[in-house]
XYZ file of C-alpha atoms in Angstrom:
351
model
C 83.730 100.892 78.703
C 84.059 99.880 82.306
C 86.677 101.232 84.656
C 87.594 100.854 88.290
C 88.779 103.475 90.706
C 91.697 102.510 92.905
C 90.697 103.599 96.381
C 91.041 102.736 100.060
C 89.541 104.541 103.039
C 91.434 107.361 104.670
C 93.367 106.862 107.868
C 91.466 109.031 110.346
C 87.920 108.662 111.643
C 86.203 112.032 111.391
C 83.688 112.622 114.170
C 83.668 108.884 114.699
C 81.801 108.304 111.430
C 84.403 106.934 109.027
C 85.109 103.269 108.620
C 88.608 102.186 109.705
C 91.199 101.983 106.925
C 92.755 98.858 105.574
C 95.590 97.981 107.927
C 98.566 100.218 107.311
C 97.119 101.731 104.165
C 95.530 104.952 103.005
C 95.071 106.014 99.488
C 93.009 107.394 96.733
C 93.153 106.849 93.044
C 92.588 108.322 89.661
C 90.508 106.696 86.919
C 91.561 103.310 85.685
C 92.577 102.343 82.191
C 89.582 101.323 80.044
C 89.891 98.029 78.164
C 91.627 98.504 74.832
C 89.300 98.387 71.804
C 89.631 95.603 69.272
C 91.425 98.009 66.953
C 92.649 101.565 66.977
C 94.726 103.600 69.441
C 94.764 103.585 73.250
C 92.127 104.594 75.793
C 89.653 107.403 75.283
C 89.056 109.986 78.008
C 85.467 110.155 79.172
C 83.633 113.395 79.602
C 80.038 114.501 79.977
C 79.301 113.077 76.571
C 80.949 111.126 73.806
C 81.357 107.496 72.978
C 83.630 106.506 75.813
C 81.961 107.311 79.134
C 83.895 106.261 82.204
C 81.894 104.348 84.770
C 82.455 101.393 87.011
C 83.195 100.357 90.555
C 86.027 101.230 92.874
C 88.141 98.619 94.623
C 89.701 98.552 98.047
C 93.224 97.403 98.733
C 93.491 94.737 101.386
C 96.307 95.314 103.827
C 99.286 97.624 103.398
C 100.237 98.287 99.769
C 103.589 96.757 98.871
C 106.314 99.182 97.865
C 108.609 98.106 95.036
C 112.350 97.961 95.702
C 114.314 100.813 94.205
C 117.842 101.785 93.267
C 119.224 105.210 92.587
C 122.375 107.264 92.367
C 121.662 108.936 95.709
C 121.183 107.173 98.998
C 118.132 108.005 101.071
C 118.403 109.897 104.322
C 119.645 107.608 107.118
C 116.836 105.685 108.747
C 117.868 106.977 112.149
C 117.194 110.529 111.045
C 113.770 109.539 109.740
C 112.976 107.756 112.996
C 114.016 110.830 114.982
C 111.787 113.063 112.854
C 108.834 110.711 113.265
C 109.423 110.605 117.015
C 109.474 114.394 117.211
C 106.242 114.720 115.235
C 104.523 112.119 117.394
C 105.615 114.007 120.510
C 104.177 117.254 119.134
C 100.859 115.551 118.385
C 100.702 114.083 121.886
C 101.505 117.427 123.540
C 98.764 119.114 121.534
C 96.205 116.674 122.952
C 97.499 117.128 126.495
C 97.215 120.902 126.165
C 93.618 120.592 124.978
C 94.158 121.886 121.455
C 92.970 118.857 119.507
C 90.735 115.798 119.492
C 92.537 112.776 120.996
C 90.826 110.499 118.456
C 91.998 112.586 115.518
C 95.499 112.951 116.939
C 95.776 109.184 117.357
C 94.919 108.777 113.687
C 97.397 111.457 112.702
C 100.139 109.780 114.731
C 99.526 106.589 112.757
C 99.515 108.635 109.551
C 102.906 110.196 110.349
C 104.503 106.805 110.942
C 102.892 105.230 107.875
C 103.871 108.031 105.485
C 107.438 108.214 106.786
C 107.842 104.460 106.429
C 106.368 104.293 102.929
C 108.460 107.172 101.613
C 111.646 105.791 103.165
C 110.979 102.367 101.651
C 110.337 103.904 98.225
C 113.660 105.746 98.331
C 115.849 102.857 99.449
C 118.330 101.846 96.719
C 117.561 98.327 95.470
C 118.688 96.311 92.454
C 116.618 96.749 89.311
C 115.223 100.189 90.144
C 116.528 103.670 89.350
C 115.663 107.213 90.372
C 115.280 110.671 88.844
C 115.634 113.624 91.216
C 114.228 116.956 90.029
C 113.761 119.257 92.999
C 110.048 119.185 93.805
C 109.591 115.775 92.169
C 111.335 112.442 92.615
C 110.564 109.529 90.294
C 111.463 105.914 91.062
C 111.185 103.547 88.116
C 112.160 100.038 86.992
C 115.217 99.684 84.794
C 114.271 99.956 81.136
C 111.455 102.462 81.734
C 113.435 105.687 81.845
C 111.538 107.409 79.034
C 108.199 106.913 80.773
C 109.757 108.140 84.008
C 110.959 111.287 82.226
C 107.416 111.934 80.983
C 106.097 111.551 84.526
C 108.808 113.823 85.923
C 108.250 116.560 83.352
C 104.454 116.564 83.622
C 104.565 116.424 87.419
C 106.894 119.435 87.507
C 104.512 121.270 85.178
C 101.366 120.220 87.043
C 102.422 120.711 90.665
C 102.378 124.541 90.688
C 99.094 124.546 88.759
C 97.456 122.167 91.222
C 98.793 124.251 94.104
C 97.300 127.419 92.570
C 93.928 125.786 91.950
C 93.683 124.398 95.476
C 95.504 127.126 97.370
C 97.369 124.409 99.263
C 101.062 124.791 100.083
C 103.689 122.738 98.264
C 105.617 120.695 100.846
C 109.362 121.095 101.224
C 109.827 117.377 100.625
C 109.454 116.266 96.995
C 106.457 114.464 95.581
C 107.565 110.832 95.267
C 106.304 108.928 92.217
C 106.782 105.213 91.629
C 106.410 104.289 87.967
C 105.172 100.735 87.421
C 106.034 98.848 84.250
C 102.424 98.829 82.998
C 98.848 99.355 84.227
C 98.576 95.593 84.785
C 101.778 95.623 86.824
C 100.405 98.463 88.962
C 97.221 96.473 89.561
C 99.142 93.343 90.530
C 101.275 95.352 92.972
C 98.157 96.206 94.963
C 96.461 92.841 94.516
C 93.860 94.027 91.996
C 92.602 92.470 88.781
C 95.199 93.192 86.047
C 92.382 93.073 83.493
C 90.813 96.126 85.180
C 93.859 98.245 86.047
C 94.092 101.809 87.352
C 96.417 104.378 85.839
C 97.328 105.913 89.172
C 96.972 105.530 92.902
C 98.008 107.608 95.906
C 98.918 105.765 99.099
C 100.745 106.822 102.265
C 102.701 109.734 100.853
C 103.667 108.032 97.569
C 102.065 108.406 94.122
C 101.995 105.235 92.010
C 101.479 105.525 88.242
C 101.696 103.190 85.271
C 104.443 103.880 82.717
C 102.666 106.195 80.241
C 104.703 104.771 77.369
C 102.747 101.520 77.737
C 99.276 103.026 77.383
C 99.352 106.682 76.248
C 101.677 106.539 73.254
C 102.511 110.262 73.303
C 102.914 113.079 75.811
C 99.730 114.892 74.775
C 97.603 111.829 75.421
C 99.354 111.274 78.743
C 98.666 114.853 79.833
C 95.037 114.666 78.718
C 94.199 111.241 80.128
C 96.800 110.692 82.812
C 96.381 110.695 86.588
C 99.154 113.115 87.601
C 97.107 116.242 88.554
C 94.494 114.060 90.272
C 97.070 112.265 92.410
C 98.976 115.466 93.187
C 95.740 116.923 94.574
C 95.434 113.922 96.903
C 99.049 114.359 97.984
C 98.799 118.095 98.674
C 95.663 117.685 100.784
C 97.071 114.700 102.631
C 100.233 116.577 103.588
C 98.465 119.836 104.456
C 95.815 118.182 106.654
C 98.057 115.448 108.111
C 95.660 112.804 106.846
C 92.670 114.246 108.729
C 89.751 114.221 106.277
C 87.128 111.795 104.922
C 87.488 109.880 101.675
C 84.730 111.697 99.817
C 86.405 115.057 100.408
C 89.720 114.157 98.804
C 87.917 112.566 95.835
C 85.724 115.626 95.380
C 88.809 117.839 95.460
C 90.750 115.665 93.007
C 87.880 115.682 90.498
C 87.632 119.464 90.785
C 91.368 119.696 90.099
C 91.018 117.464 87.020
C 88.270 119.749 85.751
C 90.316 122.909 86.328
C 93.724 121.685 85.133
C 92.911 119.349 82.227
C 89.252 120.101 81.496
C 88.374 116.476 82.152
C 85.060 115.614 83.808
C 83.198 112.359 84.316
C 79.703 111.712 83.049
C 78.295 112.274 86.534
C 80.008 115.648 87.036
C 76.818 117.670 86.585
C 74.699 115.468 88.838
C 74.156 115.518 92.583
C 73.151 111.952 93.478
C 70.868 111.704 96.535
C 73.333 109.901 98.806
C 72.749 109.831 102.556
C 75.388 111.692 104.550
C 76.033 108.626 106.697
C 76.857 106.630 103.563
C 78.963 109.331 101.907
C 80.957 110.057 105.047
C 81.074 106.591 106.556
C 80.777 104.020 103.775
C 82.187 105.768 100.705
C 84.056 102.766 99.327
C 80.930 100.611 99.381
C 78.822 102.995 97.279
C 78.428 102.613 93.498
C 81.086 104.665 91.732
C 78.755 107.163 90.065
C 76.918 107.834 93.337
C 80.059 108.046 95.473
C 82.124 110.254 93.178
C 79.192 112.274 91.866
C 78.081 113.145 95.392
C 81.670 113.841 96.467
C 82.183 116.395 93.691
C 78.746 117.921 94.262
C 79.274 118.471 97.992
C 82.812 119.752 97.408
C 81.532 122.264 94.839
C 78.830 123.431 97.237
C 81.460 124.046 99.904
C 83.644 126.003 97.485
C 80.654 128.133 96.440
C 80.297 129.308 100.043
C 83.885 130.475 100.433
C 86.454 132.856 99.063
C 90.087 132.276 98.090
C 92.157 130.556 100.710
C 89.315 128.678 102.384
C 90.691 125.238 101.530
C 94.106 126.139 102.942
C 92.432 127.382 106.143
C 90.418 124.180 106.364
C 93.522 122.044 105.861
C 95.342 124.000 108.562
C 92.428 123.517 110.953
C 92.346 119.805 110.176
C 96.101 119.538 110.678
C 95.604 121.096 114.111
C 93.471 118.099 115.054
C 89.908 119.386 114.724
C 87.324 116.799 113.634
C 86.266 117.293 110.010
C 82.687 118.454 110.609
C 83.818 120.914 113.288
C 86.535 122.276 111.001
C 84.042 122.759 108.151
C 81.672 124.601 110.477
C 84.519 126.852 111.602
C 85.848 127.670 108.113
C 82.750 127.499 105.899
C 80.015 128.222 108.436
C 77.889 125.236 107.478
C 77.198 121.724 108.681
C 78.607 119.484 105.907
C 75.769 116.972 106.273
C 73.362 119.684 105.105
C 75.099 119.953 101.731
C 74.169 116.506 100.431
C 71.243 116.275 98.023
C 67.978 115.750 99.850
C 69.199 117.319 103.091
C 67.481 120.437 104.505
C 68.702 123.576 102.765
C 71.903 124.998 104.220
C 71.854 128.432 105.805
């Protein structure tokens, strides 16, 4: 069965090697929904073996992802307060460059990231006709009217998964809640981002907001949703994005998210045990253009090799270093003591 990953390049150029992102958009996605069989229940989860291996190509969103209108019982924070917060953060980033504590190129990307995330989250929380909201402390779920049950499933599993993902990664849970937008169906989610509704994703992270398809329309029951769904994967993207202020390459967040899937749900793709011989320049600078198995297989492989060199807390230290404005390769050298380019298959052995 074929499947597509929903993915767009990250917002910051690391060491000048990453391709620029689609205008106003950053994101990363979980596996897509395989085509339904002619008969029988919903999608099968692919692993290292079995009859339903997941493979395919990953798409790239063109332009900023649209954010559905929402309505809820609580009004969002006043836009003036959000603008003031964004202005303060931008000032801090600029001062850090002036004082010599960060790369100007990285800080410019992070300034754009701050504005983009603040805008996307504010838009998602604005009350609009036809949309409702569930607030549950660390999680906020926006959903279309008539899809409350699916939204409750998303809320409950996100609340269960968030502390587990935080423990696995060692990344801090932000004070602000994780914002989920539930779309009416996988096809509706695909159409929202301009993708083929016949090849839809189940989840997608973009600019501080996690988009998921209503699990009632494809999973059928909570167990299937937990086993096949994108929630832990997308939460991993969100935690890294917030902790590093958007400063990391695409392959790194996809390697992390796959490792989280493996640890939290036991799910792995067919390529999980392989280390495809992908050139560092392609992995780090042209990730979205690589075949899915090569891109995601190499991403997980290099991520695992980094983890093998470190003890507990290394990822949190790396994220903190990245948030401080260090280029990715320099931050990896500082925290892990290795040049990341030497970890790809076919490169000279790392020290």
